[in-house]
Amino acid sequence: MTTVGTTQTRQGLGSRLAALARIVELGPGRVDPKLLAESGQLLLRAGDRLKLSPDHTVVALAGGTGSGKSTLFNSVSGLELSPTGVRRPTTARTHACVWGLDGAGPLLDWLQIQWRHRFARASALDKGESQLHGLILLDLPDHDSIRALTDTEADRLIQIADLVVWVLDPQKYADASTHRRYVTELAGHDAVTIFVLNQVDRLDPEELAECVADLEDLLRREGVEKPVIVTTSAITGKGVDALRAVLAETVAGRRAAVQRLEADLDRLTLRLAKIMPADGTPAASAAIDDARRIGLTDALCDAVGVPAVGEAMENVYGVRSMEWVGWPYTRWAAKLRPDPLNSLRLGDLRDEIRGLTGGSVSAQPAEVDNAVQALADGLTSGMHEAWRNGIRDAARSRSAQLPQVLSEELSEVAPRLDRVPGWWRLLLIWQYLLVLLFVAGLAWFGTALAYGVFGAGQLPAGLAVFGEAASLPWVGLMALSVLGLGLLTAVASRNFVALGAGSERDRLEREMRRRVGGVAGSMVIEPVERELARYNEFYSAMRSVQG
C-alpha cells in the first residue's frame, strides 16, 4: 500500500513540476526574476533529489548554539559521533549517521557530506534499529554561530533536507534567529518539520507544560498549523524513544522527500498566484474575435482616411467624366463659366489622390496608436498588470512602422487620374458624331432656306436636292431629333457615370479595407495572439502547478 501511494504522489508531483518548468519558460518579463530564479532552483533540486535513493530519508537536526543538538544526535544514533562539550560552537561540519548504507553514497555526495564525517549503522545487527533502516540523520552546524557568517552549510542543508528537526532549548525556544529566519519562511511545511524541546530535565512538570503551550502558540502564529512537538532530554534519555518513533514512522512512509518538495512547491505557488487573474475571471481566448478585428480595421481606416479618399475619388470621377461623356455644347458653354472644381473645392482632393498615386499618403500616428491601444485594453480586462502590459507591448510592438506600411499598401491601390474607361471614349465618339449630324442638318436647313425660299441662286444639278424648300420641315425635324438624342445621351451617361463612380468608390474602399485588414492582422493581431497564447499557457500551467 505504501509503495502505491508513493508512486501516485510522485506522479502528481511530476506533473506539477513539469507545469512549473513551463511557468519558468513563459515567465520572463511577466514574473519577478527572483521568483523565476527560485523556481528554477527548485526544479533542479527536485530533479536531483527524485533521481537519488527513494529508500533513504534525509533528516536534519538543526538548532542554535547550546540547544543540545549534537548530544541529541549522539543519543538517537547510540554512538558518540558528533563532538560535544562546553566549547561553542562544537559542530563545525555536518555529521551524518546512516542506517542502511547501500545506495546512500550518491545521496550523501549530493548533500556534500565529507567522507570523514559519514558514519554507518548496521541496523540488521542492532536490536531495535531495523525500524530506522533508510534514515540519514544529519547533525548540522549551529545556524547562529559566528561561523554562520561565513559558512552557509547549515542554511543549505535546511533548504534541501527531507525532514527538518528543530532542536530548541527552554531558554531560547523563542529565539528570533530561528523563528524569523527559518520557521516563518518554512510555514506550510508542517508534514516535514518537527520541533524538539530539549533539556526538559531542567524543568518541573508545570514549567514544561507552560513552555510547550507557549511554543505551540508561537508556532501557530507563525503559520505552522499543526506543529509536532516532542520533548526530550538528551542527557537523561527522556523522550528520545518518542523521537525515534516519530523518525521511524517518517522513514517507513518513504514519503518525506516528496512531501518536502510538495511543501516547497506549495509555498512557491502561493507567491506565483499573485499574478494570476482574479477569481472567476475566465481565461482569455487565444484568437481575437471577428468583432474586434473589424473594429480595429475600421479604426485604422479612419486613421488613414479611407472614407475621405473614397469620397474624393468619387467626386473627381464625376467631374472628369464631364470632359468625356457630357453633351459637347454644354461643355463648351461651361468653359465660359468658373471652374466647377473650384466651387466644389475638389482641387485639394484631386491633389490628395495624386499624392496617393505617388505613394505619399500618410496615416495619423496618434489615431493609429489609439486604435491599437483600444484593442489591447478590450482584451486585458481582469488580467494582472504584468500581463496587461505584455498584451499592450505586443500590440504596439510594430506601431512605429505601422503608419508607413499602411501608407505604402494603400498607395498601391490608389486610383489613377489618367485612367479613362473604354465606354467613355466610345460615348465621346458617338457625341461628336451627333454634333456633326446636327451641324450637317443646320447646313442643309440653311441651304434649303437660302436657295429654295429666298432664291439666292441656282445650285449645281448634283446638289439641287439640298436647295428644295419642301425639305425644310424634314431637315428641321432631323436636326431637332439629333439635338434631342444628344441631350438624352448626355443625361443617360451622367446616370451611368454616377453609378460607375459609386461602384468605383465601393471597389476602392473594399480593396483599401482589405489591405488595412491584412496589415492589421500581420502587425498587430498576430503579435497579440501570440502573447494571448503565452498567457493562456501560463494560466493553464499555473492551474496545473496548483494541483
PDB file of N, CA and C in Angstrom, residues 55-56 72-79 81 97-101 119-137 240-245 247-249 251-252 254:
ATOM      1  N   ASP A  55      14.783   5.205  -1.118  1.00  0.00           N
ATOM      2  CA  ASP A  55      14.688   4.366   0.078  1.00  0.00           C
ATOM      3  C   ASP A  55      15.324   5.024   1.295  1.00  0.00           C
ATOM      4  N   HIS A  56      15.888   6.212   1.105  1.00  0.00           N
ATOM      5  CA  HIS A  56      16.517   6.900   2.224  1.00  0.00           C
ATOM      6  C   HIS A  56      15.794   8.223   2.496  1.00  0.00           C
ATOM      7  N   LEU A  72      21.867  15.258  21.336  1.00  0.00           N
ATOM      8  CA  LEU A  72      20.672  14.521  20.912  1.00  0.00           C
ATOM      9  C   LEU A  72      20.988  13.638  19.712  1.00  0.00           C
ATOM     10  N   PHE A  73      21.834  14.146  18.802  1.00  0.00           N
ATOM     11  CA  PHE A  73      22.247  13.362  17.637  1.00  0.00           C
ATOM     12  C   PHE A  73      22.940  12.081  18.103  1.00  0.00           C
ATOM     13  N   ASN A  74      23.852  12.194  19.064  1.00  0.00           N
ATOM     14  CA  ASN A  74      24.552  11.010  19.579  1.00  0.00           C
ATOM     15  C   ASN A  74      23.591  10.079  20.302  1.00  0.00           C
ATOM     16  N   SER A  75      22.625  10.652  20.993  1.00  0.00           N
ATOM     17  CA  SER A  75      21.682   9.834  21.746  1.00  0.00           C
ATOM     18  C   SER A  75      20.796   9.035  20.807  1.00  0.00           C
ATOM     19  N   VAL A  76      20.344   9.651  19.719  1.00  0.00           N
ATOM     20  CA  VAL A  76      19.494   8.936  18.753  1.00  0.00           C
ATOM     21  C   VAL A  76      20.293   7.869  18.027  1.00  0.00           C
ATOM     22  N   SER A  77      21.517   8.188  17.649  1.00  0.00           N
ATOM     23  CA  SER A  77      22.341   7.230  16.900  1.00  0.00           C
ATOM     24  C   SER A  77      22.918   6.149  17.807  1.00  0.00           C
ATOM     25  N   GLY A  78      23.003   6.440  19.127  1.00  0.00           N
ATOM     26  CA  GLY A  78      23.552   5.465  20.061  1.00  0.00           C
ATOM     27  C   GLY A  78      25.057   5.405  20.032  1.00  0.00           C
ATOM     28  N   LEU A  79      25.697   6.373  19.370  1.00  0.00           N
ATOM     29  CA  LEU A  79      27.158   6.405  19.256  1.00  0.00           C
ATOM     30  C   LEU A  79      27.642   7.820  19.524  1.00  0.00           C
ATOM     31  N   LEU A  81      29.217  10.186  17.890  1.00  0.00           N
ATOM     32  CA  LEU A  81      29.653  10.526  16.536  1.00  0.00           C
ATOM     33  C   LEU A  81      29.967  12.004  16.376  1.00  0.00           C
ATOM     34  N   CYS A  97      24.833  10.160  10.131  1.00  0.00           N
ATOM     35  CA  CYS A  97      24.726   8.764  10.546  1.00  0.00           C
ATOM     36  C   CYS A  97      23.691   8.093   9.650  1.00  0.00           C
ATOM     37  N   VAL A  98      24.076   6.977   9.030  1.00  0.00           N
ATOM     38  CA  VAL A  98      23.236   6.328   8.026  1.00  0.00           C
ATOM     39  C   VAL A  98      22.839   4.943   8.525  1.00  0.00           C
ATOM     40  N   TRP A  99      21.546   4.695   8.538  1.00  0.00           N
ATOM     41  CA  TRP A  99      21.015   3.363   8.818  1.00  0.00           C
ATOM     42  C   TRP A  99      20.731   2.685   7.478  1.00  0.00           C
ATOM     43  N   GLY A 100      21.608   1.820   7.041  1.00  0.00           N
ATOM     44  CA  GLY A 100      21.458   1.173   5.737  1.00  0.00           C
ATOM     45  C   GLY A 100      22.229   1.945   4.688  1.00  0.00           C
ATOM     46  N   LEU A 101      23.517   1.627   4.536  1.00  0.00           N
ATOM     47  CA  LEU A 101      24.396   2.425   3.685  1.00  0.00           C
ATOM     48  C   LEU A 101      24.214   2.144   2.198  1.00  0.00           C
ATOM     49  N   PHE A 119      28.977   8.177   8.951  1.00  0.00           N
ATOM     50  CA  PHE A 119      29.004   7.015   9.843  1.00  0.00           C
ATOM     51  C   PHE A 119      27.819   6.113   9.510  1.00  0.00           C
ATOM     52  N   ALA A 120      28.052   4.824   9.571  1.00  0.00           N
ATOM     53  CA  ALA A 120      27.023   3.857   9.194  1.00  0.00           C
ATOM     54  C   ALA A 120      26.609   3.036  10.400  1.00  0.00           C
ATOM     55  N   ARG A 121      25.310   2.760  10.478  1.00  0.00           N
ATOM     56  CA  ARG A 121      24.773   1.844  11.484  1.00  0.00           C
ATOM     57  C   ARG A 121      24.296   0.593  10.769  1.00  0.00           C
ATOM     58  N   ALA A 122      24.864  -0.535  11.123  1.00  0.00           N
ATOM     59  CA  ALA A 122      24.425  -1.820  10.547  1.00  0.00           C
ATOM     60  C   ALA A 122      23.160  -2.229  11.284  1.00  0.00           C
ATOM     61  N   SER A 123      22.051  -1.695  10.821  1.00  0.00           N
ATOM     62  CA  SER A 123      20.795  -1.846  11.554  1.00  0.00           C
ATOM     63  C   SER A 123      20.395  -3.298  11.746  1.00  0.00           C
ATOM     64  N   ALA A 124      20.800  -4.153  10.836  1.00  0.00           N
ATOM     65  CA  ALA A 124      20.413  -5.555  10.965  1.00  0.00           C
ATOM     66  C   ALA A 124      21.070  -6.207  12.179  1.00  0.00           C
ATOM     67  N   LEU A 125      22.196  -5.639  12.664  1.00  0.00           N
ATOM     68  CA  LEU A 125      22.924  -6.200  13.793  1.00  0.00           C
ATOM     69  C   LEU A 125      22.562  -5.539  15.109  1.00  0.00           C
ATOM     70  N   ASP A 126      21.808  -4.410  15.014  1.00  0.00           N
ATOM     71  CA  ASP A 126      21.460  -3.677  16.215  1.00  0.00           C
ATOM     72  C   ASP A 126      20.004  -3.932  16.578  1.00  0.00           C
ATOM     73  N   LYS A 127      19.782  -4.434  17.750  1.00  0.00           N
ATOM     74  CA  LYS A 127      18.426  -4.736  18.194  1.00  0.00           C
ATOM     75  C   LYS A 127      17.590  -3.460  18.248  1.00  0.00           C
ATOM     76  N   GLY A 128      16.437  -3.523  17.615  1.00  0.00           N
ATOM     77  CA  GLY A 128      15.528  -2.381  17.640  1.00  0.00           C
ATOM     78  C   GLY A 128      15.859  -1.296  16.642  1.00  0.00           C
ATOM     79  N   GLU A 129      16.942  -1.472  15.860  1.00  0.00           N
ATOM     80  CA  GLU A 129      17.331  -0.414  14.918  1.00  0.00           C
ATOM     81  C   GLU A 129      16.765  -0.639  13.524  1.00  0.00           C
ATOM     82  N   SER A 130      16.189  -1.786  13.242  1.00  0.00           N
ATOM     83  CA  SER A 130      15.700  -2.055  11.886  1.00  0.00           C
ATOM     84  C   SER A 130      14.598  -1.105  11.460  1.00  0.00           C
ATOM     85  N   GLN A 131      13.861  -0.562  12.442  1.00  0.00           N
ATOM     86  CA  GLN A 131      12.779   0.354  12.097  1.00  0.00           C
ATOM     87  C   GLN A 131      13.307   1.670  11.532  1.00  0.00           C
ATOM     88  N   LEU A 132      14.577   1.962  11.766  1.00  0.00           N
ATOM     89  CA  LEU A 132      15.186   3.199  11.250  1.00  0.00           C
ATOM     90  C   LEU A 132      15.959   2.961   9.962  1.00  0.00           C
ATOM     91  N   HIS A 133      15.839   1.768   9.401  1.00  0.00           N
ATOM     92  CA  HIS A 133      16.573   1.479   8.166  1.00  0.00           C
ATOM     93  C   HIS A 133      16.141   2.447   7.053  1.00  0.00           C
ATOM     94  N   GLY A 134      17.120   3.112   6.482  1.00  0.00           N
ATOM     95  CA  GLY A 134      16.841   4.115   5.443  1.00  0.00           C
ATOM     96  C   GLY A 134      16.964   5.540   5.942  1.00  0.00           C
ATOM     97  N   LEU A 135      17.266   5.705   7.237  1.00  0.00           N
ATOM     98  CA  LEU A 135      17.407   7.042   7.808  1.00  0.00           C
ATOM     99  C   LEU A 135      18.829   7.568   7.601  1.00  0.00           C
ATOM    100  N   ILE A 136      18.920   8.807   7.138  1.00  0.00           N
ATOM    101  CA  ILE A 136      20.192   9.540   7.109  1.00  0.00           C
ATOM    102  C   ILE A 136      20.008  10.728   8.045  1.00  0.00           C
ATOM    103  N   LEU A 137      20.625  10.634   9.221  1.00  0.00           N
ATOM    104  CA  LEU A 137      20.466  11.669  10.239  1.00  0.00           C
ATOM    105  C   LEU A 137      21.660  12.615  10.183  1.00  0.00           C
ATOM    106  N   VAL A 240      13.717  10.436  24.094  1.00  0.00           N
ATOM    107  CA  VAL A 240      14.483  10.059  22.892  1.00  0.00           C
ATOM    108  C   VAL A 240      13.783   8.937  22.142  1.00  0.00           C
ATOM    109  N   ASP A 241      13.211   7.988  22.885  1.00  0.00           N
ATOM    110  CA  ASP A 241      12.485   6.902  22.209  1.00  0.00           C
ATOM    111  C   ASP A 241      11.270   7.446  21.458  1.00  0.00           C
ATOM    112  N   ALA A 242      10.610   8.437  22.023  1.00  0.00           N
ATOM    113  CA  ALA A 242       9.463   9.042  21.328  1.00  0.00           C
ATOM    114  C   ALA A 242       9.919   9.705  20.032  1.00  0.00           C
ATOM    115  N   LEU A 243      11.072  10.378  20.082  1.00  0.00           N
ATOM    116  CA  LEU A 243      11.610  10.989  18.856  1.00  0.00           C
ATOM    117  C   LEU A 243      11.984   9.916  17.849  1.00  0.00           C
ATOM    118  N   ARG A 244      12.587   8.821  18.338  1.00  0.00           N
ATOM    119  CA  ARG A 244      12.923   7.710  17.442  1.00  0.00           C
ATOM    120  C   ARG A 244      11.662   7.164  16.765  1.00  0.00           C
ATOM    121  N   ALA A 245      10.579   7.082  17.519  1.00  0.00           N
ATOM    122  CA  ALA A 245       9.335   6.553  16.956  1.00  0.00           C
ATOM    123  C   ALA A 245       8.805   7.469  15.855  1.00  0.00           C
ATOM    124  N   LEU A 247      10.616   9.476  14.000  1.00  0.00           N
ATOM    125  CA  LEU A 247      11.519   9.319  12.862  1.00  0.00           C
ATOM    126  C   LEU A 247      11.276   7.998  12.146  1.00  0.00           C
ATOM    127  N   ALA A 248      11.026   6.945  12.928  1.00  0.00           N
ATOM    128  CA  ALA A 248      10.771   5.636  12.318  1.00  0.00           C
ATOM    129  C   ALA A 248       9.515   5.672  11.458  1.00  0.00           C
ATOM    130  N   GLU A 249       8.494   6.341  11.953  1.00  0.00           N
ATOM    131  CA  GLU A 249       7.256   6.446  11.179  1.00  0.00           C
ATOM    132  C   GLU A 249       7.498   7.192   9.872  1.00  0.00           C
ATOM    133  N   VAL A 251      10.404   7.470   8.263  1.00  0.00           N
ATOM    134  CA  VAL A 251      11.244   6.645   7.398  1.00  0.00           C
ATOM    135  C   VAL A 251      10.430   5.531   6.749  1.00  0.00           C
ATOM    136  N   ALA A 252       9.535   4.919   7.508  1.00  0.00           N
ATOM    137  CA  ALA A 252       8.737   3.815   6.981  1.00  0.00           C
ATOM    138  C   ALA A 252       7.820   4.272   5.857  1.00  0.00           C
ATOM    139  N   ARG A 254       8.443   6.497   3.585  1.00  0.00           N
ATOM    140  CA  ARG A 254       9.197   6.760   2.353  1.00  0.00           C
ATOM    141  C   ARG A 254       8.578   7.916   1.528  1.00  0.00           C
TER     142      ARG A 254
END
